[in-house]
Amino acid sequence: MAGNERLICGSGALPDGGRAVRFEIAYRGATAPAFVVRFDGAVFGYLNRCGHRPMELDWREGEVFDFGGRSLICSTHGATYAPESGRCLGGPCNGTPLVRLRVVERGGEIYYQGRDDG
Ligand code: FES
């Protein structure tokens, strides 16, 4: 295990295209909500903050996918994001992506390893 890794959850807690597991990270001097999802078999982590306004995406805890399970969607005004990159796909995020987090799946567990933006 790397020095700054933190266990988020077991692999079985993340169904593909299903409910996210929420956790918290230190972000710019405060505690901020984050989530991890599984999409096409891989795990991806993001700050739980929309690119439109600083709102959490979930409409109910962990519900961040659209009904088809192919895009992440913000419950407030409907911005959509690519699950594998956080790229804004449409709606009021207007090109602003989600903040991506480094997560890794190993030995049946999922770990947070830090942020890509430093
Ligand atoms: S706050 Fe997410 S779409 Fe507006």
mmCIF file of C-alpha atoms and ligand atoms in Angstrom:
data_model
loop_
_atom_site.group_PDB
_atom_site.id
_atom_site.type_symbol
_atom_site.label_atom_id
_atom_site.label_comp_id
_atom_site.label_asym_id
_atom_site.label_seq_id
_atom_site.Cartn_x
_atom_site.Cartn_y
_atom_site.Cartn_z
ATOM 1 C CA MET A 1 0.000 0.000 0.000
ATOM 2 C CA ALA A 2 1.317 3.468 -0.881
ATOM 3 C CA GLY A 3 1.825 5.970 1.915
ATOM 4 C CA ASN A 4 -1.192 8.180 1.329
ATOM 5 C CA GLU A 5 -3.661 5.540 0.266
ATOM 6 C CA ARG A 6 -6.957 5.335 2.060
ATOM 7 C CA LEU A 7 -9.478 2.519 1.825
ATOM 8 C CA ILE A 8 -12.812 3.626 0.359
ATOM 9 C CA CYS A 9 -14.768 0.376 0.154
ATOM 10 C CA GLY A 10 -14.730 -3.200 -0.978
ATOM 11 C CA SER A 11 -15.003 -3.911 -4.707
ATOM 12 C CA GLY A 12 -18.381 -5.548 -4.233
ATOM 13 C CA ALA A 13 -19.895 -2.257 -3.103
ATOM 14 C CA LEU A 14 -19.634 -0.798 -6.627
ATOM 15 C CA PRO A 15 -21.938 -2.257 -9.276
ATOM 16 C CA ASP A 16 -21.112 -1.317 -12.867
ATOM 17 C CA GLY A 17 -23.093 1.768 -13.853
ATOM 18 C CA GLY A 18 -24.787 1.713 -10.458
ATOM 19 C CA ARG A 19 -24.768 3.514 -7.185
ATOM 20 C CA ALA A 20 -21.630 5.435 -6.194
ATOM 21 C CA VAL A 21 -19.872 5.113 -2.864
ATOM 22 C CA ARG A 22 -19.360 8.477 -1.228
ATOM 23 C CA PHE A 23 -16.345 9.432 0.840
ATOM 24 C CA GLU A 24 -14.646 12.628 1.944
ATOM 25 C CA ILE A 25 -11.317 14.201 1.058
ATOM 26 C CA ALA A 26 -9.299 17.204 2.124
ATOM 27 C CA TYR A 27 -9.707 19.770 -0.650
ATOM 28 C CA ARG A 28 -8.335 23.312 -0.592
ATOM 29 C CA GLY A 29 -8.202 23.439 3.188
ATOM 30 C CA ALA A 30 -11.620 21.957 3.844
ATOM 31 C CA THR A 31 -13.355 18.595 3.909
ATOM 32 C CA ALA A 32 -15.186 17.960 0.663
ATOM 33 C CA PRO A 33 -17.497 15.204 -0.568
ATOM 34 C CA ALA A 34 -16.278 12.796 -3.213
ATOM 35 C CA PHE A 35 -17.478 9.602 -4.832
ATOM 36 C CA VAL A 36 -16.231 6.556 -6.647
ATOM 37 C CA VAL A 37 -18.126 4.711 -9.391
ATOM 38 C CA ARG A 38 -17.594 1.671 -11.563
ATOM 39 C CA PHE A 39 -18.050 2.007 -15.313
ATOM 40 C CA ASP A 40 -17.256 -0.621 -17.946
ATOM 41 C CA GLY A 41 -15.502 -2.599 -15.231
ATOM 42 C CA ALA A 42 -13.084 0.129 -14.115
ATOM 43 C CA VAL A 43 -13.316 2.424 -11.087
ATOM 44 C CA PHE A 44 -13.251 6.230 -11.271
ATOM 45 C CA GLY A 45 -13.272 8.818 -8.521
ATOM 46 C CA TYR A 46 -14.405 12.446 -8.544
ATOM 47 C CA LEU A 47 -14.937 15.358 -6.256
ATOM 48 C CA ASN A 48 -18.691 15.459 -5.719
ATOM 49 C CA ARG A 49 -19.004 18.976 -7.086
ATOM 50 C CA CYS A 50 -20.727 19.971 -10.297
ATOM 51 C CA GLY A 51 -18.867 22.065 -12.872
ATOM 52 C CA HIS A 52 -21.840 24.412 -13.117
ATOM 53 C CA ARG A 53 -22.297 25.353 -9.470
ATOM 54 C CA PRO A 54 -20.588 23.897 -6.382
ATOM 55 C CA MET A 55 -23.394 21.404 -5.786
ATOM 56 C CA GLU A 56 -23.215 17.670 -5.125
ATOM 57 C CA LEU A 57 -24.399 15.554 -8.034
ATOM 58 C CA ASP A 58 -26.513 12.926 -6.262
ATOM 59 C CA TRP A 59 -30.285 13.198 -6.294
ATOM 60 C CA ARG A 60 -30.281 10.509 -3.606
ATOM 61 C CA GLU A 61 -27.144 9.330 -1.818
ATOM 62 C CA GLY A 62 -24.845 7.686 -4.362
ATOM 63 C CA GLU A 63 -27.240 8.121 -7.301
ATOM 64 C CA VAL A 64 -25.035 9.884 -9.856
ATOM 65 C CA PHE A 65 -25.681 7.908 -13.046
ATOM 66 C CA ASP A 66 -28.446 8.749 -15.485
ATOM 67 C CA PHE A 67 -31.166 6.155 -16.014
ATOM 68 C CA GLY A 68 -29.209 4.425 -18.760
ATOM 69 C CA GLY A 69 -26.116 4.075 -16.571
ATOM 70 C CA ARG A 70 -23.869 5.568 -19.285
ATOM 71 C CA SER A 71 -23.407 9.152 -18.044
ATOM 72 C CA LEU A 72 -23.025 10.886 -14.709
ATOM 73 C CA ILE A 73 -25.691 13.501 -14.192
ATOM 74 C CA CYS A 74 -26.099 16.398 -11.804
ATOM 75 C CA SER A 75 -29.477 16.325 -10.104
ATOM 76 C CA THR A 76 -29.746 20.097 -9.819
ATOM 77 C CA HIS A 77 -29.871 21.252 -13.461
ATOM 78 C CA GLY A 78 -28.968 18.131 -15.435
ATOM 79 C CA ALA A 79 -25.339 18.629 -16.502
ATOM 80 C CA THR A 80 -23.938 15.331 -17.797
ATOM 81 C CA TYR A 81 -20.394 13.981 -17.542
ATOM 82 C CA ALA A 82 -18.427 11.081 -18.981
ATOM 83 C CA PRO A 83 -17.974 8.472 -16.217
ATOM 84 C CA GLU A 84 -14.496 7.516 -17.433
ATOM 85 C CA SER A 85 -13.039 11.038 -17.566
ATOM 86 C CA GLY A 86 -15.374 13.530 -15.901
ATOM 87 C CA ARG A 87 -15.568 15.491 -19.165
ATOM 88 C CA CYS A 88 -18.652 17.680 -19.524
ATOM 89 C CA LEU A 89 -20.917 16.064 -22.116
ATOM 90 C CA GLY A 90 -23.777 18.523 -22.084
ATOM 91 C CA GLY A 91 -25.944 20.872 -20.109
ATOM 92 C CA PRO A 92 -24.904 23.801 -17.955
ATOM 93 C CA CYS A 93 -21.420 22.493 -17.053
ATOM 94 C CA ASN A 94 -20.519 24.226 -20.320
ATOM 95 C CA GLY A 95 -17.186 22.461 -20.810
ATOM 96 C CA THR A 96 -16.115 22.381 -17.155
ATOM 97 C CA PRO A 97 -15.194 18.822 -16.137
ATOM 98 C CA LEU A 98 -15.504 17.145 -12.769
ATOM 99 C CA VAL A 99 -12.360 17.156 -10.611
ATOM 100 C CA ARG A 100 -10.866 13.724 -11.061
ATOM 101 C CA LEU A 101 -9.377 11.774 -8.152
ATOM 102 C CA ARG A 102 -6.840 8.975 -8.232
ATOM 103 C CA VAL A 103 -8.419 5.713 -7.158
ATOM 104 C CA VAL A 104 -7.177 2.176 -7.564
ATOM 105 C CA GLU A 105 -8.774 -1.225 -7.215
ATOM 106 C CA ARG A 106 -6.552 -3.930 -5.792
ATOM 107 C CA GLY A 107 -7.162 -7.201 -3.996
ATOM 108 C CA GLY A 108 -10.902 -6.730 -3.827
ATOM 109 C CA GLU A 109 -10.708 -3.240 -2.337
ATOM 110 C CA ILE A 110 -10.806 0.320 -3.684
ATOM 111 C CA TYR A 111 -8.389 2.956 -2.445
ATOM 112 C CA TYR A 112 -8.144 6.731 -2.748
ATOM 113 C CA GLN A 113 -4.657 7.912 -3.682
ATOM 114 C CA GLY A 114 -5.026 11.673 -4.075
ATOM 115 C CA ARG A 115 -6.012 14.253 -6.662
ATOM 116 C CA ASP A 116 -4.832 14.711 -10.202
ATOM 117 C CA ASP A 117 -4.885 18.488 -9.840
ATOM 118 C CA GLY A 118 -2.302 18.481 -7.064
HETATM 119 S S1 FES B 1 -25.469 22.687 -10.305
HETATM 120 FE FE1 FES B 1 -25.115 20.907 -11.533
HETATM 121 S S2 FES B 1 -26.103 21.373 -13.387
HETATM 122 FE FE2 FES B 1 -26.344 23.161 -12.215
#
